[in-house]
Coordinates of C-alpha atoms and ligand atoms in Angstrom, one line a residue:
X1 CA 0.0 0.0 0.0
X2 CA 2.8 2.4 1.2
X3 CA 4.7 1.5 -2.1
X4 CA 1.9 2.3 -4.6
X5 CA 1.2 5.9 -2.7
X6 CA 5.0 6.2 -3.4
X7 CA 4.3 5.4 -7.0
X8 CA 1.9 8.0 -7.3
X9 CA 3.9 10.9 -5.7
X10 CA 6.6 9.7 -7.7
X11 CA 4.5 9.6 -11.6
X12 CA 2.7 12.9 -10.2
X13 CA 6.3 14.8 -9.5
X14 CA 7.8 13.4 -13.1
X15 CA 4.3 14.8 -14.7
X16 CA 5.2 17.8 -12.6
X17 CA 8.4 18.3 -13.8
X18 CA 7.8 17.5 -17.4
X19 CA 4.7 19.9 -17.6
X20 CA 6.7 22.8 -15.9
X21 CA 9.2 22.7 -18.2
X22 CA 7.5 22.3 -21.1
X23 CA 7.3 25.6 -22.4
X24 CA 4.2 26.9 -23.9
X25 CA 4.5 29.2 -26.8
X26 CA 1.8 31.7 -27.9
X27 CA 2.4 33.4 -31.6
X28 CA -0.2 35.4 -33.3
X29 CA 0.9 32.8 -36.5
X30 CA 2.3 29.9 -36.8
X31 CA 3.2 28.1 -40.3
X32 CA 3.6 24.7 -39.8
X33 CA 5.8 21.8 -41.5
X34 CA 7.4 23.9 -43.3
X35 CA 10.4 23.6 -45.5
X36 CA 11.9 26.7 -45.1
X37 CA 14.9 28.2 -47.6
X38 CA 18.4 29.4 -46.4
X39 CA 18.7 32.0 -48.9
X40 CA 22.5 32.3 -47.4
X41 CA 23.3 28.9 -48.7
X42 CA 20.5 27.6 -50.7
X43 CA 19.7 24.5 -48.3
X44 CA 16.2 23.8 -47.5
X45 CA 15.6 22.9 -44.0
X46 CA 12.4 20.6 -44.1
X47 CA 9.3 20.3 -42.1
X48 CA 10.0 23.0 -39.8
X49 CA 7.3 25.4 -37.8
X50 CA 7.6 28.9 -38.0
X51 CA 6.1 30.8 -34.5
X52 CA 5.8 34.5 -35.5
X53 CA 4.9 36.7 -32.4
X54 CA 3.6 40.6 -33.1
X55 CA 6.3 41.3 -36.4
X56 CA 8.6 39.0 -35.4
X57 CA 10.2 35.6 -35.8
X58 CA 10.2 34.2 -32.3
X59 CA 10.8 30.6 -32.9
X60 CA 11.7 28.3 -35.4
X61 CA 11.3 24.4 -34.4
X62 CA 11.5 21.0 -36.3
X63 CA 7.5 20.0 -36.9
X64 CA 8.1 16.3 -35.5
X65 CA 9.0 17.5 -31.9
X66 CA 5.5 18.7 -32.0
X67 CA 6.4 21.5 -29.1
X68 CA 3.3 22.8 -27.5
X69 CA 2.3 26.7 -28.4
X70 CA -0.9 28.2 -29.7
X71 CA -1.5 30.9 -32.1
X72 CA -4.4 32.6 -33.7
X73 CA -3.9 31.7 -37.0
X74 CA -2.5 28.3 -37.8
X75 CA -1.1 27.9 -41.3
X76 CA -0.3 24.2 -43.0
X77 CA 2.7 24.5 -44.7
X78 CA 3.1 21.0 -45.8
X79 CA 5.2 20.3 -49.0
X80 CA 5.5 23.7 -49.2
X81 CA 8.5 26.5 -49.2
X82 CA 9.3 29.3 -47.6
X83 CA 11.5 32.7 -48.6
X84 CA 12.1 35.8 -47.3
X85 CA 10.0 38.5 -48.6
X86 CA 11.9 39.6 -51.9
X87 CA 13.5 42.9 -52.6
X88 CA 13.6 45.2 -55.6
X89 CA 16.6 47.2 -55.4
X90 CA 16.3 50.4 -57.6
X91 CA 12.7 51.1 -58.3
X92 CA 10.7 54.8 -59.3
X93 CA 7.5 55.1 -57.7
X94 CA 5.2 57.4 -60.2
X95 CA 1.8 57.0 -58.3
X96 CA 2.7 55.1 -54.8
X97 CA -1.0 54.9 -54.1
X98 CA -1.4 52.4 -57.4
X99 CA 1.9 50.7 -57.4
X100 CA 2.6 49.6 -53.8
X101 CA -0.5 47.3 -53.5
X102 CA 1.4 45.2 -57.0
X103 CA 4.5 44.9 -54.8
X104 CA 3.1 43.5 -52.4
X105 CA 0.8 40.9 -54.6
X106 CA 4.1 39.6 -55.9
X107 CA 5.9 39.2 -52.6
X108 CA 8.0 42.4 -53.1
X109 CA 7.8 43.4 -49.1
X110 CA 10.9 46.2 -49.5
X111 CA 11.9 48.3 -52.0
X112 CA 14.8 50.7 -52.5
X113 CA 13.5 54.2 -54.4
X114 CA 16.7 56.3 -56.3
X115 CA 14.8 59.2 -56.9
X116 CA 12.8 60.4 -59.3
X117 CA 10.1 63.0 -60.8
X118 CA 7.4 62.4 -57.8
X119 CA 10.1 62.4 -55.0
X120 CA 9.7 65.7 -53.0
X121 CA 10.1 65.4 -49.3
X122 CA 6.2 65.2 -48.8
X123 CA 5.9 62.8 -51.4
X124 CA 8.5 60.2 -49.6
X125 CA 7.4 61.1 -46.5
X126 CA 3.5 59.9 -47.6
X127 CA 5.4 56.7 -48.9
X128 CA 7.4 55.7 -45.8
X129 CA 4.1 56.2 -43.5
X130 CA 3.0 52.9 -46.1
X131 CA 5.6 51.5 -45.6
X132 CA 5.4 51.3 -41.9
X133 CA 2.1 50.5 -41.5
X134 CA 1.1 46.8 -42.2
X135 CA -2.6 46.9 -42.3
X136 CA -2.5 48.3 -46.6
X137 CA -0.6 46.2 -48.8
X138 CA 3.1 48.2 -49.1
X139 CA 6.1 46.7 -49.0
X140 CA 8.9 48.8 -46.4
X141 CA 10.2 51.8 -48.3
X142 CA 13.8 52.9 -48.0
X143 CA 14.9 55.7 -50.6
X144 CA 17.8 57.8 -51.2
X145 CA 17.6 61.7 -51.7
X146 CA 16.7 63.7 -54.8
X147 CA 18.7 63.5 -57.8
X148 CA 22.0 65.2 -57.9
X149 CA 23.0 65.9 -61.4
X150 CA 24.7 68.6 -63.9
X151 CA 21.4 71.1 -65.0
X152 CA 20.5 69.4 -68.5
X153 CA 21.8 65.9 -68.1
X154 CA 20.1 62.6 -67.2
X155 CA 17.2 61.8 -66.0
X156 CA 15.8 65.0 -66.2
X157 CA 16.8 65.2 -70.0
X158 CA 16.0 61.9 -70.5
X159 CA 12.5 61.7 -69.0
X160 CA 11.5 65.4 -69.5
X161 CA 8.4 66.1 -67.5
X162 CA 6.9 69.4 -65.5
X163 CA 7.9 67.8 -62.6
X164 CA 10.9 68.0 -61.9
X165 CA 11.8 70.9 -60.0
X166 CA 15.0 72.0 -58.6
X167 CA 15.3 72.0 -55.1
X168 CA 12.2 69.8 -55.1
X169 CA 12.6 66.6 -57.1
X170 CA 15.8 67.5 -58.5
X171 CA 19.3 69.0 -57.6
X172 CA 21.6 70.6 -59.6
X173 CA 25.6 70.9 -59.1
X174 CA 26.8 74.1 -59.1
X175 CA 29.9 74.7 -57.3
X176 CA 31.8 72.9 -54.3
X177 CA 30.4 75.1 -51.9
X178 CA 26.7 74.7 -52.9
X179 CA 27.9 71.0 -52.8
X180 CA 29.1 71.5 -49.0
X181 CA 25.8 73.2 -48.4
X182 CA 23.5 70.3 -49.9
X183 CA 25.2 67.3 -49.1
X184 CA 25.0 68.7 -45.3
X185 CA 21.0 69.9 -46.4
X186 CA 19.9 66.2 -47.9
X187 CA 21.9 64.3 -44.6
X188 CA 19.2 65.5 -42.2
X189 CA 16.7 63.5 -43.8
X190 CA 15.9 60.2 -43.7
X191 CA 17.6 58.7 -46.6
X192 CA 19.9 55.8 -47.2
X193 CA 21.9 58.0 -49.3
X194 CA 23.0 60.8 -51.7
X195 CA 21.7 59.6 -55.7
X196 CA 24.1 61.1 -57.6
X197 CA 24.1 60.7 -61.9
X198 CA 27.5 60.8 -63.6
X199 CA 25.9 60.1 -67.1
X200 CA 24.9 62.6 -69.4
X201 CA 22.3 60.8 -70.9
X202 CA 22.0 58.2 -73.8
X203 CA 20.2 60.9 -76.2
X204 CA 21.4 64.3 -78.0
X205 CA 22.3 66.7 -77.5
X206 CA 25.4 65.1 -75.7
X207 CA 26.2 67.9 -72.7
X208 CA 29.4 66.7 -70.6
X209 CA 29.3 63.9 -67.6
X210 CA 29.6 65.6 -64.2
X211 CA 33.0 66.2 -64.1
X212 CA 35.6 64.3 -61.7
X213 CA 35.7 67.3 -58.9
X214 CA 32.4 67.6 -58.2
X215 CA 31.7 63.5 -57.7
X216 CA 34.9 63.4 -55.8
X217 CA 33.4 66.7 -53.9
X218 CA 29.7 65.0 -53.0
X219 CA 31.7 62.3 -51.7
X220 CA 33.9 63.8 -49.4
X221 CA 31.3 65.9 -48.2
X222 CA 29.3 62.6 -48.0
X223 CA 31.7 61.1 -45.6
X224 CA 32.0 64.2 -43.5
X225 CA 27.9 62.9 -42.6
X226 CA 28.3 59.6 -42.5
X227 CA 26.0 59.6 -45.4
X228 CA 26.6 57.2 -48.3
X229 CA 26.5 57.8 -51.9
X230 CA 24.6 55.6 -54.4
X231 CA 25.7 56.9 -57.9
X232 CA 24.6 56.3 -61.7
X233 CA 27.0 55.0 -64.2
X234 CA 26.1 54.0 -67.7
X235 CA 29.7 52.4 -68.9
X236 CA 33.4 51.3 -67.6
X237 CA 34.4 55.5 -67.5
X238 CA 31.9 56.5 -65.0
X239 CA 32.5 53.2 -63.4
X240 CA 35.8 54.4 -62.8
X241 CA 35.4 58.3 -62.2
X242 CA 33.3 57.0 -59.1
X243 CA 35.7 54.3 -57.8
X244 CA 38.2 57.0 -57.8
X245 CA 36.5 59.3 -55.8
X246 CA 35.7 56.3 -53.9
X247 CA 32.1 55.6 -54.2
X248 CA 31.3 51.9 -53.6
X249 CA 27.4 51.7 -54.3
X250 CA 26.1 51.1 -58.3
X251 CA 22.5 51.5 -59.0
X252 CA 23.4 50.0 -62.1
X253 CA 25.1 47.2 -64.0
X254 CA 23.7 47.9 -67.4
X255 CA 26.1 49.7 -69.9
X256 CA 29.1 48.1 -68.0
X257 CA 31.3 45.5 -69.6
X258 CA 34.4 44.1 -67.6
X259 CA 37.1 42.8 -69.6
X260 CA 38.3 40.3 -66.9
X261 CA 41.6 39.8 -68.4
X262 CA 42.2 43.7 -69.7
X263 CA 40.5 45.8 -66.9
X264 CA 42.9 44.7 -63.9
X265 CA 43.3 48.0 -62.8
X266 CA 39.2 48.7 -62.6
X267 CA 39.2 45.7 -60.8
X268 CA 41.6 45.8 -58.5
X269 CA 39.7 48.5 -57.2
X270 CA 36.2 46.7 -57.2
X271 CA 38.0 43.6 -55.8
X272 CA 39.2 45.8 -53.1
X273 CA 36.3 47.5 -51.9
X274 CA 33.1 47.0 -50.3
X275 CA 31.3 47.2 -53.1
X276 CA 27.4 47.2 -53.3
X277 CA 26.0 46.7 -57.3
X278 CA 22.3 46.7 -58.4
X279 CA 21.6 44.7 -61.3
X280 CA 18.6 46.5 -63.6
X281 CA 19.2 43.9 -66.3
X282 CA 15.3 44.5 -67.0
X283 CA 16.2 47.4 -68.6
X284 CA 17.6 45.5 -71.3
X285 CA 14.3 43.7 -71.5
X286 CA 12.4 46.8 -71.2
X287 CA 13.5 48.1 -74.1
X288 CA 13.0 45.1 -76.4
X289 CA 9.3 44.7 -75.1
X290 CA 7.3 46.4 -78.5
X291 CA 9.3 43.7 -80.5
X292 CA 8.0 40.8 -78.1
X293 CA 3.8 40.5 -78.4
X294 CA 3.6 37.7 -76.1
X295 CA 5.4 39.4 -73.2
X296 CA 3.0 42.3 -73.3
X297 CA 0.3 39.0 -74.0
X298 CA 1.4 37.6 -70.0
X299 CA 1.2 41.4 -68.8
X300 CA -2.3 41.6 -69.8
X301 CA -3.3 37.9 -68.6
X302 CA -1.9 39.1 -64.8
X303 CA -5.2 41.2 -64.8
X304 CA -3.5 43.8 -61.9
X305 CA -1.8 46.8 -64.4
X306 CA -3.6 49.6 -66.0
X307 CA -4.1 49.7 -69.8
X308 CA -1.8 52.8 -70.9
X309 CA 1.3 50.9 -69.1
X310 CA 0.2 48.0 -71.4
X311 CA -0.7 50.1 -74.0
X312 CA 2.4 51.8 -74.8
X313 CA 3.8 49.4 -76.6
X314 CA 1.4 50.7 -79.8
X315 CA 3.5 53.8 -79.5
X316 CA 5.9 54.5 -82.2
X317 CA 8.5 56.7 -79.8
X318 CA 9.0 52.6 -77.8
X319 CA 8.8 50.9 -81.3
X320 CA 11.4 53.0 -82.7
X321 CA 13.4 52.7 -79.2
X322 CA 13.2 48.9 -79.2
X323 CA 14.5 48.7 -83.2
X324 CA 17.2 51.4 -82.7
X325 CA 18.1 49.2 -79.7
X326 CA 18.4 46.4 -81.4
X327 CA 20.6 47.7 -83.7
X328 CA 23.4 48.8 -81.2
X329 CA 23.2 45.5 -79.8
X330 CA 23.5 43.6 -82.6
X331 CA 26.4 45.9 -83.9
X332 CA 27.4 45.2 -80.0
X333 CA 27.4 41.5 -79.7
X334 CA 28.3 40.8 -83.8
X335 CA 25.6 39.1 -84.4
X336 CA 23.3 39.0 -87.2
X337 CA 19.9 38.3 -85.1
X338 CA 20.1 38.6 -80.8
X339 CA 17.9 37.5 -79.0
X340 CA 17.0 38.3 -74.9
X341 CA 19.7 35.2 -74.0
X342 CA 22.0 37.2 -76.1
X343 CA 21.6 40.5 -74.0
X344 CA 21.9 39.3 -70.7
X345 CA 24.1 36.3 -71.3
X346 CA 27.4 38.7 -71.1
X347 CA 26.6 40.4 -68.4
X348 CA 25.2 37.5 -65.9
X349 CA 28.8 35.8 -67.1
X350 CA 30.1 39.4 -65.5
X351 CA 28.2 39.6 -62.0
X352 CA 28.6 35.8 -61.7
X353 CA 32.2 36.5 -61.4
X354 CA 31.7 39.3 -59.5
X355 CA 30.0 37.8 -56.7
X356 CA 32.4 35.1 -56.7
X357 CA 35.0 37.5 -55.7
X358 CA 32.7 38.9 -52.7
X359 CA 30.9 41.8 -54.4
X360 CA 27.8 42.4 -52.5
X361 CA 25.3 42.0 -56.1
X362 CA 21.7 43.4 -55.3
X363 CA 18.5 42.7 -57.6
X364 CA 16.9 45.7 -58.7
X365 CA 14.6 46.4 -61.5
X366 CA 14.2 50.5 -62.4
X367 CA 10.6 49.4 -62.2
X368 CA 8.9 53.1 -62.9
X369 CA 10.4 52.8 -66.5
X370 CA 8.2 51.8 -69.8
X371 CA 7.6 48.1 -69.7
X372 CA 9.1 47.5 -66.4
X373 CA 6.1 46.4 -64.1
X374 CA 5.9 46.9 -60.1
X375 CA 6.5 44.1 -58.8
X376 CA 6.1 41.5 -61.8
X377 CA 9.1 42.6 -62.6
X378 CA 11.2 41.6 -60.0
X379 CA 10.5 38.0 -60.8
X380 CA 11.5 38.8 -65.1
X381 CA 14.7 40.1 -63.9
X382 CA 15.0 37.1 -61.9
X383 CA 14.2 34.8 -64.9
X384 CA 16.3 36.8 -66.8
X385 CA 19.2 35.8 -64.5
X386 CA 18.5 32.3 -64.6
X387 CA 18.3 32.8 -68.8
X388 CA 22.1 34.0 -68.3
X389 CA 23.2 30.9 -66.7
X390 CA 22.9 32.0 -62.6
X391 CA 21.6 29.0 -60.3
X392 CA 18.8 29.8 -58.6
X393 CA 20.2 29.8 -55.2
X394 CA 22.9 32.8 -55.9
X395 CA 19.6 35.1 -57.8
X396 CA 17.3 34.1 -54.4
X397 CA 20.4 35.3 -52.8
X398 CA 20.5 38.9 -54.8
X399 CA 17.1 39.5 -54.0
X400 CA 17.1 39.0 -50.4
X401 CA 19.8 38.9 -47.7
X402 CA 22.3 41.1 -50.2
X403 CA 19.7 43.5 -50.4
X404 CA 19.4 43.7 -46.9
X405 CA 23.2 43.9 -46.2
X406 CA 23.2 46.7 -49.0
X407 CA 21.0 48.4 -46.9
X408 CA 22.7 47.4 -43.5
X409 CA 19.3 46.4 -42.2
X410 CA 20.2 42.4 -42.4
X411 CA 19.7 42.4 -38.4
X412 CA 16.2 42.7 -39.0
X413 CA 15.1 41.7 -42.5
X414 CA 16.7 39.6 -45.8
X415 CA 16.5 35.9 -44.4
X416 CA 14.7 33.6 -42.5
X417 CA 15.9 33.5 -38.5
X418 CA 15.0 34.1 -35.5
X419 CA 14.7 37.9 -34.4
X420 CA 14.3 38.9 -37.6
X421 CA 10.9 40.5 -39.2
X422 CA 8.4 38.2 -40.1
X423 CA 8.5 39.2 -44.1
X424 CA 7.7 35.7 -45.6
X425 CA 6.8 34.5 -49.0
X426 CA 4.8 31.0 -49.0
X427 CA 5.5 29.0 -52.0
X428 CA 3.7 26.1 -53.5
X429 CA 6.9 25.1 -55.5
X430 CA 10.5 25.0 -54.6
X431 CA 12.5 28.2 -56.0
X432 CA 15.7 26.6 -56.1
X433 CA 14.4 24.0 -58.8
X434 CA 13.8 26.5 -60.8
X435 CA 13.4 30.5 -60.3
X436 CA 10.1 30.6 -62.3
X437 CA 8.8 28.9 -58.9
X438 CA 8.8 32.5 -57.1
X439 CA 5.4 33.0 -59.3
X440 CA 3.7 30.3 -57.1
X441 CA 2.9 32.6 -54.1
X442 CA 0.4 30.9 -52.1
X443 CA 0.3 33.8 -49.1
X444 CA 2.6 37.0 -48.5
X445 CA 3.3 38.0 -45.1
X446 CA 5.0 41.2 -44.0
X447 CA 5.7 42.3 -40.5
X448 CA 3.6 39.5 -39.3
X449 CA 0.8 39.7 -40.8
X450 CA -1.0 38.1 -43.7
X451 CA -1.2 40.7 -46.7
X452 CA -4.2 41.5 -49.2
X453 CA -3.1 40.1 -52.5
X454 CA -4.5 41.9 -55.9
X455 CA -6.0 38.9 -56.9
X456 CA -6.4 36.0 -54.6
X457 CA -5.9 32.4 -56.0
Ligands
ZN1 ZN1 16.5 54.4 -62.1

């Protein structure tokens, strides 16, 4: 009798003891049996639950120890994958109110904005309070400050329109102490950096590149504000004019062709710097769009972008563009016909290399250009990577935790861990199959909580 009361105390102190410990977890989500992707590596961890609390990633535990929590919203994540919300690297924003709802519908949850025609102060300040909020789809919006450019040059040439306004939208270098004064003027806002545009602009009438002195100038002054630069180059010179002035960040790749046997000195200088460089190889695609029906045919079938962005492929000034375009790259390549493998081939060979050798490469899309879609777009210049040659592990990689190191916000966002924001992407197919498998986006999540897609599946 005395031995079976024993018992008892004894089973009801291990119960005791097991229940005590067990540790009982309460997340406002919880994605279950999961596979989730380590966009560091390109591993897939399988079957794993994912225990989001408020905007955060609080816990991340293998399914099968089946730990005991609770959450409001339970999602089954079996067979399926999991990224990080993706990242578009150098967009335009013309009317935030339409296009931030398309980023979000295609898993964009941050974007990086360089400027342009819309950007007064007011303007990004109306876009940031989106992109803090999580209750309207927006992804998080970081930007740099107005345009800083020679008066006549690119983009104001380029993409002539009553908007622009010096002092507003637009800046224009005068002298090294109106440098001194604005540099110190745009450092006070909230801005990942100075935009700064070496390039005079592809079109007549040719004016001169901003000149060596003042790019070397709004660096130094820059640095004296711990503010960085993100500059514009459009070939190898202005790729060089900023490395000497030492300006690491490109919001570019296109124009730029390394010779990796000739150009020893440019690239001793990339190779020795930490270098950030955004890849807009859309552009290329952009401009060969009015020659391609059945791209503009997939744009249409999405059923989320207004008619005149679609429609301006029936105008003659993007025809003519898109012929004259090909041309130069035909002469370009020597070829007789080219196709979109042919325009992107040579320059994923490039950033493949590039990133090899440590240069932090960032996908971006200069969405806000004709033909180049908010959001959709992110996943063409993805395709277009893949087209090239790039594994599908190294593009994830471009478009997540680089962007977030570019940004030096990879404490909080670019991967999948614990502490981080809870800016997910729920896939029904595995991206590093094939890239084309970012289009299957089952849910998109940012800070937490689940956002309203355009079109829901
Ligand atoms: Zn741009």
């Amino acid at each position: 009798m005395l031995s079976k009361c024993i018992n008892k105390v004894i089973i009801l102190l291990v119960f005791l003891l097991i229940t005590g410990c067990q540790k009982v977890i309460e997340g406002n989500l919880i994605i279950k049996n999961v596979n989730i992707i380590n966009v560091e590596n390109g591993n897939i961890i399988e079957g794993q639950d994912i225990i989001i609390i408020h905007n955060t990633i609080a816990e991340i535990i293998p399914h099968n120890l089946s730990t005991n929590y609770s959450a409001k919203t339970m999602i089954d994540g079996t067979n399926k994958y999991v990224i990080p919300g993706i990242f578009d690297g150098h967009t335009h924003v013309n009317n935030y109110k339409n296009d931030l709802a398309k980023f979000i519908h295609y898993g964009v949850t941050s974007i990086f904005v360089t400027g342009g025609s819309t950007c007064t102060n007011q303007y990004y300040a109306e876009m940031r309070a989106m992109g803090t909020q999580d209750s309207l789809p927006s992804p998080r919006i970081f930007h740099t400050s107005q345009h800083f450019i020679k008066q006549g040059s690119h983009p104001v040439k380029t993409y002539a329109n009553s908007s622009w306004k010096e002092g507003e939208t637009v800046f224009y270098l005068k002298d090294t102490l109106q440098i001194e004064r604005l540099v110190k003027k745009v450092s006070q806002y909230p801005i990942e950096g100075i935009k700064l545009t070496i390039e005079d602009g592809p079109d007549p009438p040719f004016v001169e590149r901003l000149s060596q002195s003042f790019i070397s100038k709004v660096q130094k002054e820059a640095e004296k504000h711990d503010t960085r630069v993100f500059v514009h180059v459009s070939d190898n010179e202005e790729l060089k004019m900023a490395l000497d002035a030492g300006i690491y960040n490109f919001v570019h790749f296109t124009g730029v062709d390394l010779d990796f046997e000739k150009d020893t000195l440019l690239l001793k200088k990339i190779y020795g710097n930490p270098i950030n460089w955004i890849t807009t190889l859309m552009l290329d695609k952009s401009f060969m769009y009015p020659l391609y029906p059945e791209w503009i045919d997939k744009i249409r079938k999405e059923g989320v972008f207004n008619i005149e962005s679609i429609e301006k492929v029936n105008d003659s000034t993007y025809i003519k563009r898109a012929h004259i375009n090909n041309a130069l790259m035909k002469d370009y390549l020597k070829l007789d016909t080219i196709t979109i493998k042919d325009v992107v081939k040579f320059q994923v060979d490039d950033i493949k290399r590039l990133q090899k050798n440590d240069v932090n490469m960032v996908l971006g899309t200069d969405t806000g250009n004709a033909f180049i879609f908010p959001g959709y777009s992110l996943h063409e210049e993805m395709q277009l990577f893949e087209l090239g040659g790039m594994a599908p592990k190294d593009i994830l990689k471009m478009g997540t935790i680089n962007a977030a190191i570019m940004l030096g916000r990879d404490d909080t966002l670019g991967s999948i861990d614990i502490g981080k924001y809870a800016d997910l992407i729920l896939l029904d197919k595995n991206p590093i199959e094939n890239i084309k498998n970012t289009r299957s986006i089952q849910m998109v999540i940012k800070n937490g909580k689940i956002q309203k897609r355009m079109k829901e599946k």
